[in-house]
Amino acid sequence: ILSLVPDLLEVKLPSLCNLKSLEVELTPLDEGYLSQTIKDAMLKKAAAKSDKEFFKLIKAFKARLELPPIPDGIVDFLRQNSPSAQVTFTTEFPHRFNLMEVEESDSAASPNLYLC
């Protein structure tokens, strides 16, 4: 949902300056209105970066690419004032998410990530 906010990553959140831990619960997003809204927002952001990024994303969606469990930059956005906060990923749908893959994709940019 946060990825739908325009220019979200430019916003500063002073209220999260004492964040010690963050639990990210992954829930499947089934096809429907919300899924299409998120895809549209991703396309808009990609188009703002470059035509190449935009067409790459369109091609990926046509190939039935799944939306990423956590859009780029969201975890860092939440930890922007508390970069040492511990992040834990959880899900009640382990058959839909590969937590190891999620952790690996975010760990390069964000240290202190854990799985539950």
mmCIF file of C-alpha atoms in Angstrom, residues 1-46:
data_model
loop_
_atom_site.group_PDB
_atom_site.id
_atom_site.type_symbol
_atom_site.label_atom_id
_atom_site.label_comp_id
_atom_site.label_asym_id
_atom_site.label_seq_id
_atom_site.Cartn_x
_atom_site.Cartn_y
_atom_site.Cartn_z
ATOM 1 C CA ILE A 1 0.000 0.000 0.000
ATOM 2 C CA LEU A 2 2.816 2.425 0.841
ATOM 3 C CA SER A 3 4.178 2.062 -2.685
ATOM 4 C CA LEU A 4 1.040 3.787 -4.006
ATOM 5 C CA VAL A 5 1.911 7.088 -2.320
ATOM 6 C CA PRO A 6 3.441 9.467 -4.889
ATOM 7 C CA ASP A 7 7.022 10.458 -4.068
ATOM 8 C CA LEU A 8 6.842 8.449 -0.851
ATOM 9 C CA LEU A 9 10.585 7.928 -0.650
ATOM 10 C CA GLU A 10 11.090 11.708 -0.532
ATOM 11 C CA VAL A 11 8.989 12.054 2.659
ATOM 12 C CA LYS A 12 10.793 12.320 6.004
ATOM 13 C CA LEU A 13 9.212 10.602 9.004
ATOM 14 C CA PRO A 14 10.417 12.240 12.223
ATOM 15 C CA SER A 15 8.019 10.155 14.295
ATOM 16 C CA LEU A 16 9.934 6.930 13.606
ATOM 17 C CA CYS A 17 13.247 8.161 14.991
ATOM 18 C CA ASN A 18 13.206 5.745 17.956
ATOM 19 C CA LEU A 19 12.280 2.619 16.009
ATOM 20 C CA LYS A 20 14.007 -0.409 17.550
ATOM 21 C CA SER A 21 12.385 -3.144 15.488
ATOM 22 C CA LEU A 22 10.063 -3.520 12.515
ATOM 23 C CA GLU A 23 8.003 -6.588 11.705
ATOM 24 C CA VAL A 24 7.003 -6.906 8.056
ATOM 25 C CA GLU A 25 4.150 -9.359 7.576
ATOM 26 C CA LEU A 26 3.840 -10.623 4.014
ATOM 27 C CA THR A 27 0.288 -11.245 2.814
ATOM 28 C CA PRO A 28 -0.593 -12.411 -0.712
ATOM 29 C CA LEU A 29 -2.057 -9.825 -3.032
ATOM 30 C CA ASP A 30 -4.463 -11.634 -5.308
ATOM 31 C CA GLU A 31 -5.403 -10.343 -8.746
ATOM 32 C CA GLY A 32 -7.996 -7.612 -8.628
ATOM 33 C CA TYR A 33 -8.403 -3.882 -8.301
ATOM 34 C CA LEU A 34 -5.681 -3.367 -5.689
ATOM 35 C CA SER A 35 -3.207 -5.508 -7.610
ATOM 36 C CA GLN A 36 -3.856 -3.497 -10.778
ATOM 37 C CA THR A 37 -3.546 -0.223 -8.868
ATOM 38 C CA ILE A 38 -0.133 -1.260 -7.555
ATOM 39 C CA LYS A 39 0.983 -2.342 -11.034
ATOM 40 C CA ASP A 40 -0.147 1.018 -12.432
ATOM 41 C CA ALA A 41 1.799 2.864 -9.714
ATOM 42 C CA MET A 42 4.907 0.796 -10.462
ATOM 43 C CA LEU A 43 4.578 1.574 -14.181
ATOM 44 C CA LYS A 44 4.224 5.282 -13.449
ATOM 45 C CA LYS A 45 7.394 5.263 -11.330
ATOM 46 C CA ALA A 46 9.277 3.256 -13.961
#
